[in-house]
Every structure is written in structure tokens, then in C-alpha cells.
């Protein structure tokens, strides 16, 4: 089964890295948003199976975007991605319903493992 | 407290730089004693941290190192814009991990502001005459790099 992935990250480098690491995997990128605001606008039309969400972004940060996405689309599967490892941030994202948290820099194995866990409830 | 903390921050900084350069960029470097680098052409990526403490951080390296960071991550020869973008992403990750490690020990939180490639503004450390900590690194090709930081207020003198 293939899964549609939306990437939310202000860094085009992060996007390129994720794209490179997912080559040949079951995840294909259907959208790339450089801000939380853009993610909220695009989510419905892209209808992704899973979202990777950076935390530190200008404007609306990843936590707020996660919260707003989950309010509007409670089934949204979100994997938080950050180099910032504050326990309070991780707890807050879990409370908002994020499916996991991976730390930059991540390996291909860590990324795939996080994404696979996030979509584990997808109908097969 | 300040003296106690100093050693672990220096060690942690060394480990983070080496680990992130290796894992993210495929570049192996070694720590070494402080070098006189005034004669060496170096580029800089820098950033600020603000919150329960304030800090300025910068990573200086010979241009070839920044070229290798981008080239290794992209898997092809980088353009100048790529070199800047990849340097900033590398430094974002380094700063994020650095403040996370400080938080693990001190429980003090701060957020890092977007990083920049270029000449740091002449403010903060120099003007405020703060102590600058610098760690030096060298590659197997004898390329030099430095990671430096200084705390801009007294909430956290590590």
C-alpha cells in the first residue's frame, strides 16, 4: 500500500532530505508547505495519510499547526519532526494527538519507522 | 555552578558538532586545541537563542567544509545558494540540539531564532564584552572549523 505524505517545514533542505530518504518507499510526497498557515489551507485538497510537521517555523509554529489541524480534521496523522527536544513540547504534541516525534538529524530507518507507526491504523 | 557546568557544556558541544557533521553530512572531523584562525579564510553561519536565557552562537569553517556539507547532503555539486541553505539547516539542527541538551540539565528553555549564513551583526558578544567559548575542529584534509557561543545575560552562566 502507498501512503500520501504532506511535509510541513520552512526549510527546503529538510524537504529535500525527507524526499531523498523516502525514495523507493511506500510513502510518496503529495504536498510541501513552508508554513503552518499553508498547511491548514492545503490539507483538505491534498488529503494526506500522514503529515510530517516541523516545530520551529516562522509565524504559526508546528505545535499550533498540529492543534489546529487536529481540531479541523481529528483523524489527521501527524509526525512531529524537530531538533528541539523539550519534554514539555513532546508532551504537548502527544496531548494534541500527534502520532510520534522524531529528532533531527534522523536516519532513513528512524523516519520510516516513525511514519509507519503513524499510519499503522490506516485501512489496508 | 558556572565552573561546574562549563566542562559539560564544552564536552557536549564537541560531541554534538562531531555527531551531527558525521550523521547529517557524512563529514568526519576531530576536536583539537584552540587554533589561531585569523589567517584562515572562513565563512560563518550564526544564530541567536532567546528565552529564559539569551545566547549568540556561530559556526565558522573554511568554505570547502560548507561546500562539502551541501554536496554530501545533496549527493551532487552544490550552487552557492545551496551552500548557504544547507549550512543554515545544519546549524539549525546543531542549535536545536544544543539548547535541548542545556534544557535537559538546567530545565531552562529558550527558542532559537532563524539562522543566517554571512557576517554576524556587530552586537551582543563583542559590544557586551561577554566571554566567548570556542571549540575547534579539524578534518582529515586539515580543514578547520570552530563552534562558538556566548551567553548574553546572567541567567545561565555556563
PDB file of C-alpha atoms in Angstrom:
ATOM      1  CA  UNK A   1       0.000   0.000   0.000  1.00  0.00           C
ATOM      2  CA  UNK A   2       1.169   3.518  -0.769  1.00  0.00           C
ATOM      3  CA  UNK A   3       0.676   6.438   1.574  1.00  0.00           C
ATOM      4  CA  UNK A   4       0.315  10.101   0.759  1.00  0.00           C
ATOM      5  CA  UNK A   5       2.625  12.355   2.747  1.00  0.00           C
ATOM      6  CA  UNK A   6       2.454  16.103   3.280  1.00  0.00           C
ATOM      7  CA  UNK A   7       5.617  17.819   4.569  1.00  0.00           C
ATOM      8  CA  UNK A   8       5.346  20.989   6.660  1.00  0.00           C
ATOM      9  CA  UNK A   9       8.750  22.615   7.146  1.00  0.00           C
ATOM     10  CA  UNK A  10      10.054  26.091   6.405  1.00  0.00           C
ATOM     11  CA  UNK A  11      13.368  24.648   5.241  1.00  0.00           C
ATOM     12  CA  UNK A  12      13.605  23.419   1.662  1.00  0.00           C
ATOM     13  CA  UNK A  13      16.651  21.447   2.781  1.00  0.00           C
ATOM     14  CA  UNK A  14      14.541  19.450   5.226  1.00  0.00           C
ATOM     15  CA  UNK A  15      12.065  18.767   2.435  1.00  0.00           C
ATOM     16  CA  UNK A  16      14.856  17.605   0.109  1.00  0.00           C
ATOM     17  CA  UNK A  17      16.271  15.352   2.828  1.00  0.00           C
ATOM     18  CA  UNK A  18      12.935  13.683   3.519  1.00  0.00           C
ATOM     19  CA  UNK A  19      12.330  13.267  -0.213  1.00  0.00           C
ATOM     20  CA  UNK A  20      15.722  11.600  -0.625  1.00  0.00           C
ATOM     21  CA  UNK A  21      15.243   9.261   2.343  1.00  0.00           C
ATOM     22  CA  UNK A  22      11.790   8.140   1.157  1.00  0.00           C
ATOM     23  CA  UNK A  23      12.826   7.215  -2.372  1.00  0.00           C
ATOM     24  CA  UNK A  24      11.570   3.736  -3.171  1.00  0.00           C
ATOM     25  CA  UNK A  25       9.447   3.538  -0.015  1.00  0.00           C
ATOM     26  CA  UNK A  26       5.683   3.241   0.303  1.00  0.00           C
ATOM     27  CA  UNK A  27       5.416   6.969   1.114  1.00  0.00           C
ATOM     28  CA  UNK A  28       5.055   9.481  -1.661  1.00  0.00           C
ATOM     29  CA  UNK A  29       5.011  13.207  -1.154  1.00  0.00           C
ATOM     30  CA  UNK A  30       1.806  14.878  -2.296  1.00  0.00           C
ATOM     31  CA  UNK A  31       2.491  18.301  -0.879  1.00  0.00           C
ATOM     32  CA  UNK A  32       5.091  20.535   0.693  1.00  0.00           C
ATOM     33  CA  UNK A  33       4.062  23.523   2.831  1.00  0.00           C
ATOM     34  CA  UNK A  34       6.593  26.041   4.121  1.00  0.00           C
ATOM     35  CA  UNK A  35       4.343  27.338   6.907  1.00  0.00           C
ATOM     36  CA  UNK A  36       1.609  26.259   9.269  1.00  0.00           C
ATOM     37  CA  UNK A  37      -0.808  28.622   7.560  1.00  0.00           C
ATOM     38  CA  UNK A  38      -0.119  26.992   4.175  1.00  0.00           C
ATOM     39  CA  UNK A  39      -0.620  23.546   5.718  1.00  0.00           C
ATOM     40  CA  UNK A  40      -4.076  24.477   7.004  1.00  0.00           C
ATOM     41  CA  UNK A  41      -5.022  25.802   3.576  1.00  0.00           C
ATOM     42  CA  UNK A  42      -3.753  22.758   1.690  1.00  0.00           C
ATOM     43  CA  UNK A  43      -4.666  19.872   3.960  1.00  0.00           C
ATOM     44  CA  UNK A  44      -8.183  19.258   2.685  1.00  0.00           C
ATOM     45  CA  UNK A  45      -7.312  19.265  -1.006  1.00  0.00           C
ATOM     46  CA  UNK A  46      -4.181  17.146  -0.548  1.00  0.00           C
ATOM     47  CA  UNK A  47      -5.909  14.735   1.820  1.00  0.00           C
ATOM     48  CA  UNK A  48      -2.656  13.152   3.027  1.00  0.00           C
ATOM     49  CA  UNK A  49      -2.470   9.916   5.006  1.00  0.00           C
ATOM     50  CA  UNK A  50       0.247  11.401   7.178  1.00  0.00           C
ATOM     51  CA  UNK A  51       1.937  14.756   7.792  1.00  0.00           C
ATOM     52  CA  UNK A  52       5.499  15.469   8.940  1.00  0.00           C
ATOM     53  CA  UNK A  53       5.490  18.672  10.977  1.00  0.00           C
ATOM     54  CA  UNK A  54       8.494  20.810  11.870  1.00  0.00           C
ATOM     55  CA  UNK A  55       8.167  22.618  15.195  1.00  0.00           C
ATOM     56  CA  UNK A  56      10.246  25.766  14.811  1.00  0.00           C
ATOM     57  CA  UNK A  57       8.765  27.766  11.949  1.00  0.00           C
ATOM     58  CA  UNK A  58       8.201  31.478  11.488  1.00  0.00           C
ATOM     59  CA  UNK A  59       4.579  32.507  12.035  1.00  0.00           C
ATOM     60  CA  UNK A  60       2.415  29.661  13.291  1.00  0.00           C
ATOM     61  CA  UNK A  61       4.728  27.059  14.807  1.00  0.00           C
ATOM     62  CA  UNK A  62       4.383  23.309  14.456  1.00  0.00           C
ATOM     63  CA  UNK A  63       2.576  22.786  17.752  1.00  0.00           C
ATOM     64  CA  UNK A  64      -0.103  25.338  16.977  1.00  0.00           C
ATOM     65  CA  UNK A  65      -0.473  23.982  13.454  1.00  0.00           C
ATOM     66  CA  UNK A  66      -0.815  20.458  14.826  1.00  0.00           C
ATOM     67  CA  UNK A  67      -3.521  21.613  17.223  1.00  0.00           C
ATOM     68  CA  UNK A  68      -5.469  23.463  14.513  1.00  0.00           C
ATOM     69  CA  UNK A  69      -5.186  20.593  12.042  1.00  0.00           C
ATOM     70  CA  UNK A  70      -6.461  18.124  14.622  1.00  0.00           C
ATOM     71  CA  UNK A  71      -9.336  20.425  15.591  1.00  0.00           C
ATOM     72  CA  UNK A  72     -10.495  20.629  11.990  1.00  0.00           C
ATOM     73  CA  UNK A  73      -9.568  17.097  10.940  1.00  0.00           C
ATOM     74  CA  UNK A  74      -9.466  14.920  14.055  1.00  0.00           C
ATOM     75  CA  UNK A  75      -8.198  11.928  12.084  1.00  0.00           C
ATOM     76  CA  UNK A  76      -5.104  13.790  10.823  1.00  0.00           C
ATOM     77  CA  UNK A  77      -1.981  11.700  11.447  1.00  0.00           C
ATOM     78  CA  UNK A  78       0.917  13.935  12.355  1.00  0.00           C
ATOM     79  CA  UNK A  79       4.536  13.035  12.978  1.00  0.00           C
ATOM     80  CA  UNK A  80       6.446  15.848  14.682  1.00  0.00           C
ATOM     81  CA  UNK A  81       9.996  16.421  13.426  1.00  0.00           C
ATOM     82  CA  UNK A  82      12.425  18.674  15.266  1.00  0.00           C
ATOM     83  CA  UNK A  83      15.897  19.100  16.647  1.00  0.00           C
ATOM     84  CA  UNK A  84      14.370  20.714  19.716  1.00  0.00           C
ATOM     85  CA  UNK A  85      13.788  18.059  22.369  1.00  0.00           C
ATOM     86  CA  UNK A  86      11.968  19.777  25.219  1.00  0.00           C
ATOM     87  CA  UNK A  87       9.952  17.256  27.176  1.00  0.00           C
ATOM     88  CA  UNK A  88       7.114  19.765  27.545  1.00  0.00           C
ATOM     89  CA  UNK A  89       6.948  20.178  23.762  1.00  0.00           C
ATOM     90  CA  UNK A  90       6.874  16.443  23.232  1.00  0.00           C
ATOM     91  CA  UNK A  91       4.168  16.024  25.850  1.00  0.00           C
ATOM     92  CA  UNK A  92       2.133  18.847  24.366  1.00  0.00           C
ATOM     93  CA  UNK A  93       2.303  17.355  20.892  1.00  0.00           C
ATOM     94  CA  UNK A  94       1.227  13.970  22.238  1.00  0.00           C
ATOM     95  CA  UNK A  95      -1.713  15.595  24.024  1.00  0.00           C
ATOM     96  CA  UNK A  96      -2.724  17.217  20.755  1.00  0.00           C
ATOM     97  CA  UNK A  97      -2.833  13.800  19.164  1.00  0.00           C
ATOM     98  CA  UNK A  98       0.444  13.741  17.248  1.00  0.00           C
ATOM     99  CA  UNK A  99       1.386  10.168  16.376  1.00  0.00           C
ATOM    100  CA  UNK A 100       5.048  10.463  17.217  1.00  0.00           C
ATOM    101  CA  UNK A 101       8.146  12.602  17.414  1.00  0.00           C
ATOM    102  CA  UNK A 102      11.481  12.153  15.666  1.00  0.00           C
ATOM    103  CA  UNK A 103      14.605  14.196  16.170  1.00  0.00           C
ATOM    104  CA  UNK A 104      16.751  15.855  13.556  1.00  0.00           C
ATOM    105  CA  UNK A 105      19.097  14.661  12.268  1.00  0.00           C
ATOM    106  CA  UNK A 106      17.286  11.392  11.613  1.00  0.00           C
ATOM    107  CA  UNK A 107      18.252   8.317   9.671  1.00  0.00           C
ATOM    108  CA  UNK A 108      16.158   6.690   6.963  1.00  0.00           C
ATOM    109  CA  UNK A 109      15.275   3.945   9.416  1.00  0.00           C
ATOM    110  CA  UNK A 110      14.069   6.404  12.060  1.00  0.00           C
ATOM    111  CA  UNK A 111      11.984   8.338   9.546  1.00  0.00           C
ATOM    112  CA  UNK A 112      10.380   5.242   8.059  1.00  0.00           C
ATOM    113  CA  UNK A 113       9.749   3.749  11.475  1.00  0.00           C
ATOM    114  CA  UNK A 114       8.046   6.957  12.666  1.00  0.00           C
ATOM    115  CA  UNK A 115       5.919   7.201   9.527  1.00  0.00           C
ATOM    116  CA  UNK A 116       4.948   3.526   9.603  1.00  0.00           C
ATOM    117  CA  UNK A 117       3.826   3.812  13.206  1.00  0.00           C
ATOM    118  CA  UNK A 118       1.833   6.910  12.329  1.00  0.00           C
ATOM    119  CA  UNK A 119      -0.087   5.142   9.541  1.00  0.00           C
ATOM    120  CA  UNK A 120      -0.442   1.823  11.333  1.00  0.00           C
ATOM    121  CA  UNK A 121      -4.184   2.414  11.760  1.00  0.00           C
ATOM    122  CA  UNK A 122      -4.723   3.129   8.050  1.00  0.00           C
ATOM    123  CA  UNK A 123      -7.212   0.741   6.457  1.00  0.00           C
ATOM    124  CA  UNK A 124      -5.283  -1.757   4.353  1.00  0.00           C
TER     125      UNK A 124
ATOM    126  CA  UNK B   1      27.916  26.257  39.468  1.00  0.00           C
ATOM    127  CA  UNK B   2      29.214  28.207  36.497  1.00  0.00           C
ATOM    128  CA  UNK B   3      32.575  26.476  36.676  1.00  0.00           C
ATOM    129  CA  UNK B   4      30.971  23.069  37.178  1.00  0.00           C
ATOM    130  CA  UNK B   5      28.713  23.482  34.183  1.00  0.00           C
ATOM    131  CA  UNK B   6      31.430  24.699  31.912  1.00  0.00           C
ATOM    132  CA  UNK B   7      33.086  21.332  31.406  1.00  0.00           C
ATOM    133  CA  UNK B   8      29.937  19.504  30.428  1.00  0.00           C
ATOM    134  CA  UNK B   9      28.869  22.224  28.018  1.00  0.00           C
ATOM    135  CA  UNK B  10      32.235  22.109  26.275  1.00  0.00           C
ATOM    136  CA  UNK B  11      32.159  18.321  26.057  1.00  0.00           C
ATOM    137  CA  UNK B  12      28.579  18.328  24.893  1.00  0.00           C
ATOM    138  CA  UNK B  13      29.364  20.918  22.216  1.00  0.00           C
ATOM    139  CA  UNK B  14      32.243  18.792  20.916  1.00  0.00           C
ATOM    140  CA  UNK B  15      30.120  15.679  20.761  1.00  0.00           C
ATOM    141  CA  UNK B  16      27.205  17.393  19.065  1.00  0.00           C
ATOM    142  CA  UNK B  17      29.296  19.023  16.355  1.00  0.00           C
ATOM    143  CA  UNK B  18      31.107  15.782  15.570  1.00  0.00           C
ATOM    144  CA  UNK B  19      27.944  13.683  15.673  1.00  0.00           C
ATOM    145  CA  UNK B  20      25.825  15.994  13.547  1.00  0.00           C
ATOM    146  CA  UNK B  21      28.562  16.573  10.964  1.00  0.00           C
ATOM    147  CA  UNK B  22      29.006  12.818  10.696  1.00  0.00           C
ATOM    148  CA  UNK B  23      25.368  11.728  10.716  1.00  0.00           C
ATOM    149  CA  UNK B  24      23.810  14.540   8.753  1.00  0.00           C
ATOM    150  CA  UNK B  25      26.616  15.499   6.394  1.00  0.00           C
ATOM    151  CA  UNK B  26      28.917  12.470   6.260  1.00  0.00           C
ATOM    152  CA  UNK B  27      31.897  14.579   7.342  1.00  0.00           C
ATOM    153  CA  UNK B  28      34.410  13.324   9.878  1.00  0.00           C
ATOM    154  CA  UNK B  29      36.265  15.854  11.951  1.00  0.00           C
ATOM    155  CA  UNK B  30      38.239  15.725  15.166  1.00  0.00           C
ATOM    156  CA  UNK B  31      38.329  18.038  18.146  1.00  0.00           C
ATOM    157  CA  UNK B  32      41.548  19.881  18.659  1.00  0.00           C
ATOM    158  CA  UNK B  33      43.077  22.561  20.811  1.00  0.00           C
ATOM    159  CA  UNK B  34      42.130  26.138  20.079  1.00  0.00           C
ATOM    160  CA  UNK B  35      43.682  27.299  16.817  1.00  0.00           C
ATOM    161  CA  UNK B  36      44.686  30.747  15.728  1.00  0.00           C
ATOM    162  CA  UNK B  37      42.440  31.056  12.683  1.00  0.00           C
ATOM    163  CA  UNK B  38      42.745  34.760  11.930  1.00  0.00           C
ATOM    164  CA  UNK B  39      44.877  33.949   8.861  1.00  0.00           C
ATOM    165  CA  UNK B  40      42.410  31.391   7.509  1.00  0.00           C
ATOM    166  CA  UNK B  41      39.528  32.417   5.222  1.00  0.00           C
ATOM    167  CA  UNK B  42      36.374  31.203   6.897  1.00  0.00           C
ATOM    168  CA  UNK B  43      32.637  31.590   6.330  1.00  0.00           C
ATOM    169  CA  UNK B  44      30.132  31.848   9.144  1.00  0.00           C
ATOM    170  CA  UNK B  45      26.656  30.666   9.933  1.00  0.00           C
ATOM    171  CA  UNK B  46      25.164  32.205  13.071  1.00  0.00           C
ATOM    172  CA  UNK B  47      22.062  32.465  15.174  1.00  0.00           C
ATOM    173  CA  UNK B  48      20.558  33.676  18.419  1.00  0.00           C
ATOM    174  CA  UNK B  49      18.704  31.967  21.211  1.00  0.00           C
ATOM    175  CA  UNK B  50      16.153  33.821  23.267  1.00  0.00           C
ATOM    176  CA  UNK B  51      14.004  32.829  26.219  1.00  0.00           C
ATOM    177  CA  UNK B  52      14.890  32.128  29.821  1.00  0.00           C
ATOM    178  CA  UNK B  53      18.441  32.861  28.759  1.00  0.00           C
ATOM    179  CA  UNK B  54      19.930  34.645  25.747  1.00  0.00           C
ATOM    180  CA  UNK B  55      22.797  33.370  23.701  1.00  0.00           C
ATOM    181  CA  UNK B  56      24.591  34.007  20.426  1.00  0.00           C
ATOM    182  CA  UNK B  57      26.103  31.044  18.554  1.00  0.00           C
ATOM    183  CA  UNK B  58      28.146  30.746  15.398  1.00  0.00           C
ATOM    184  CA  UNK B  59      29.943  28.108  13.368  1.00  0.00           C
ATOM    185  CA  UNK B  60      32.917  29.219  11.292  1.00  0.00           C
ATOM    186  CA  UNK B  61      34.567  26.947   8.787  1.00  0.00           C
ATOM    187  CA  UNK B  62      36.679  27.015   5.699  1.00  0.00           C
ATOM    188  CA  UNK B  63      34.447  27.406   2.627  1.00  0.00           C
ATOM    189  CA  UNK B  64      35.353  23.887   1.454  1.00  0.00           C
ATOM    190  CA  UNK B  65      33.661  22.461   4.566  1.00  0.00           C
ATOM    191  CA  UNK B  66      30.412  24.268   3.799  1.00  0.00           C
ATOM    192  CA  UNK B  67      30.677  23.068   0.212  1.00  0.00           C
ATOM    193  CA  UNK B  68      31.072  19.507   1.433  1.00  0.00           C
ATOM    194  CA  UNK B  69      28.131  19.815   3.832  1.00  0.00           C
ATOM    195  CA  UNK B  70      25.841  20.784   0.955  1.00  0.00           C
ATOM    196  CA  UNK B  71      27.422  18.448  -1.585  1.00  0.00           C
ATOM    197  CA  UNK B  72      27.283  15.400   0.661  1.00  0.00           C
ATOM    198  CA  UNK B  73      23.699  16.043   1.702  1.00  0.00           C
ATOM    199  CA  UNK B  74      22.520  16.725  -1.841  1.00  0.00           C
ATOM    200  CA  UNK B  75      24.553  13.985  -3.470  1.00  0.00           C
ATOM    201  CA  UNK B  76      25.662  16.382  -6.197  1.00  0.00           C
ATOM    202  CA  UNK B  77      27.709  19.524  -6.728  1.00  0.00           C
ATOM    203  CA  UNK B  78      26.034  22.468  -4.948  1.00  0.00           C
ATOM    204  CA  UNK B  79      25.377  26.007  -6.170  1.00  0.00           C
ATOM    205  CA  UNK B  80      26.184  28.942  -3.874  1.00  0.00           C
ATOM    206  CA  UNK B  81      22.553  29.220  -2.720  1.00  0.00           C
ATOM    207  CA  UNK B  82      22.561  25.512  -1.845  1.00  0.00           C
ATOM    208  CA  UNK B  83      25.708  26.008   0.237  1.00  0.00           C
ATOM    209  CA  UNK B  84      24.002  28.725   2.256  1.00  0.00           C
ATOM    210  CA  UNK B  85      20.732  26.830   2.679  1.00  0.00           C
ATOM    211  CA  UNK B  86      22.409  23.606   3.766  1.00  0.00           C
ATOM    212  CA  UNK B  87      24.728  25.458   6.149  1.00  0.00           C
ATOM    213  CA  UNK B  88      21.697  27.073   7.767  1.00  0.00           C
ATOM    214  CA  UNK B  89      19.881  23.752   8.112  1.00  0.00           C
ATOM    215  CA  UNK B  90      22.980  22.123   9.604  1.00  0.00           C
ATOM    216  CA  UNK B  91      23.261  24.975  12.080  1.00  0.00           C
ATOM    217  CA  UNK B  92      19.527  24.877  12.882  1.00  0.00           C
ATOM    218  CA  UNK B  93      19.905  21.269  13.901  1.00  0.00           C
ATOM    219  CA  UNK B  94      23.066  21.974  15.878  1.00  0.00           C
ATOM    220  CA  UNK B  95      21.437  24.872  17.758  1.00  0.00           C
ATOM    221  CA  UNK B  96      18.282  22.880  18.427  1.00  0.00           C
ATOM    222  CA  UNK B  97      20.247  20.015  19.879  1.00  0.00           C
ATOM    223  CA  UNK B  98      22.496  22.371  21.847  1.00  0.00           C
ATOM    224  CA  UNK B  99      19.628  24.175  23.594  1.00  0.00           C
ATOM    225  CA  UNK B 100      17.854  20.851  24.148  1.00  0.00           C
ATOM    226  CA  UNK B 101      20.893  19.500  25.961  1.00  0.00           C
ATOM    227  CA  UNK B 102      21.111  22.647  28.088  1.00  0.00           C
ATOM    228  CA  UNK B 103      17.443  22.186  28.942  1.00  0.00           C
ATOM    229  CA  UNK B 104      17.992  18.555  29.994  1.00  0.00           C
ATOM    230  CA  UNK B 105      20.444  19.727  32.654  1.00  0.00           C
ATOM    231  CA  UNK B 106      19.128  23.128  33.698  1.00  0.00           C
ATOM    232  CA  UNK B 107      15.399  22.937  32.865  1.00  0.00           C
ATOM    233  CA  UNK B 108      15.775  26.387  31.308  1.00  0.00           C
ATOM    234  CA  UNK B 109      14.060  26.849  27.995  1.00  0.00           C
ATOM    235  CA  UNK B 110      14.891  29.072  25.083  1.00  0.00           C
ATOM    236  CA  UNK B 111      13.956  29.180  21.470  1.00  0.00           C
ATOM    237  CA  UNK B 112      16.434  29.630  18.662  1.00  0.00           C
ATOM    238  CA  UNK B 113      15.705  32.210  16.029  1.00  0.00           C
ATOM    239  CA  UNK B 114      16.235  31.516  12.312  1.00  0.00           C
ATOM    240  CA  UNK B 115      19.909  31.089  11.482  1.00  0.00           C
ATOM    241  CA  UNK B 116      21.825  33.024   8.833  1.00  0.00           C
ATOM    242  CA  UNK B 117      24.840  32.478   6.640  1.00  0.00           C
ATOM    243  CA  UNK B 118      27.067  35.533   6.466  1.00  0.00           C
ATOM    244  CA  UNK B 119      28.701  38.087   8.670  1.00  0.00           C
ATOM    245  CA  UNK B 120      27.170  38.220  12.164  1.00  0.00           C
ATOM    246  CA  UNK B 121      25.954  41.631  13.304  1.00  0.00           C
ATOM    247  CA  UNK B 122      28.418  43.534  15.458  1.00  0.00           C
ATOM    248  CA  UNK B 123      26.410  43.418  18.609  1.00  0.00           C
ATOM    249  CA  UNK B 124      25.942  41.180  21.561  1.00  0.00           C
ATOM    250  CA  UNK B 125      29.173  39.368  22.482  1.00  0.00           C
ATOM    251  CA  UNK B 126      31.703  41.958  21.392  1.00  0.00           C
ATOM    252  CA  UNK B 127      29.753  45.000  22.479  1.00  0.00           C
ATOM    253  CA  UNK B 128      28.614  43.483  25.729  1.00  0.00           C
ATOM    254  CA  UNK B 129      32.110  42.146  26.319  1.00  0.00           C
ATOM    255  CA  UNK B 130      30.916  38.638  27.135  1.00  0.00           C
ATOM    256  CA  UNK B 131      33.035  35.554  27.467  1.00  0.00           C
ATOM    257  CA  UNK B 132      33.088  33.603  24.215  1.00  0.00           C
ATOM    258  CA  UNK B 133      33.552  29.833  24.330  1.00  0.00           C
ATOM    259  CA  UNK B 134      35.072  28.284  21.217  1.00  0.00           C
ATOM    260  CA  UNK B 135      35.644  24.662  20.234  1.00  0.00           C
ATOM    261  CA  UNK B 136      37.927  23.848  17.333  1.00  0.00           C
ATOM    262  CA  UNK B 137      37.777  21.001  14.847  1.00  0.00           C
ATOM    263  CA  UNK B 138      39.921  19.745  12.016  1.00  0.00           C
ATOM    264  CA  UNK B 139      39.148  17.371   9.168  1.00  0.00           C
ATOM    265  CA  UNK B 140      41.440  14.686   7.839  1.00  0.00           C
ATOM    266  CA  UNK B 141      42.186  17.098   4.976  1.00  0.00           C
ATOM    267  CA  UNK B 142      43.352  19.669   7.570  1.00  0.00           C
ATOM    268  CA  UNK B 143      40.308  21.905   7.061  1.00  0.00           C
ATOM    269  CA  UNK B 144      39.447  23.991  10.111  1.00  0.00           C
ATOM    270  CA  UNK B 145      36.140  24.753  11.771  1.00  0.00           C
ATOM    271  CA  UNK B 146      35.048  26.401  15.019  1.00  0.00           C
ATOM    272  CA  UNK B 147      31.852  26.381  17.024  1.00  0.00           C
ATOM    273  CA  UNK B 148      31.448  29.339  19.388  1.00  0.00           C
ATOM    274  CA  UNK B 149      28.811  30.684  21.704  1.00  0.00           C
ATOM    275  CA  UNK B 150      28.370  33.278  24.385  1.00  0.00           C
ATOM    276  CA  UNK B 151      25.637  33.876  26.901  1.00  0.00           C
ATOM    277  CA  UNK B 152      24.243  37.377  26.713  1.00  0.00           C
ATOM    278  CA  UNK B 153      22.633  37.530  30.126  1.00  0.00           C
ATOM    279  CA  UNK B 154      23.441  36.156  33.513  1.00  0.00           C
ATOM    280  CA  UNK B 155      20.525  33.768  33.942  1.00  0.00           C
ATOM    281  CA  UNK B 156      22.660  30.888  32.839  1.00  0.00           C
ATOM    282  CA  UNK B 157      26.394  31.363  33.056  1.00  0.00           C
ATOM    283  CA  UNK B 158      27.654  28.049  31.784  1.00  0.00           C
TER     284      UNK B 158
END
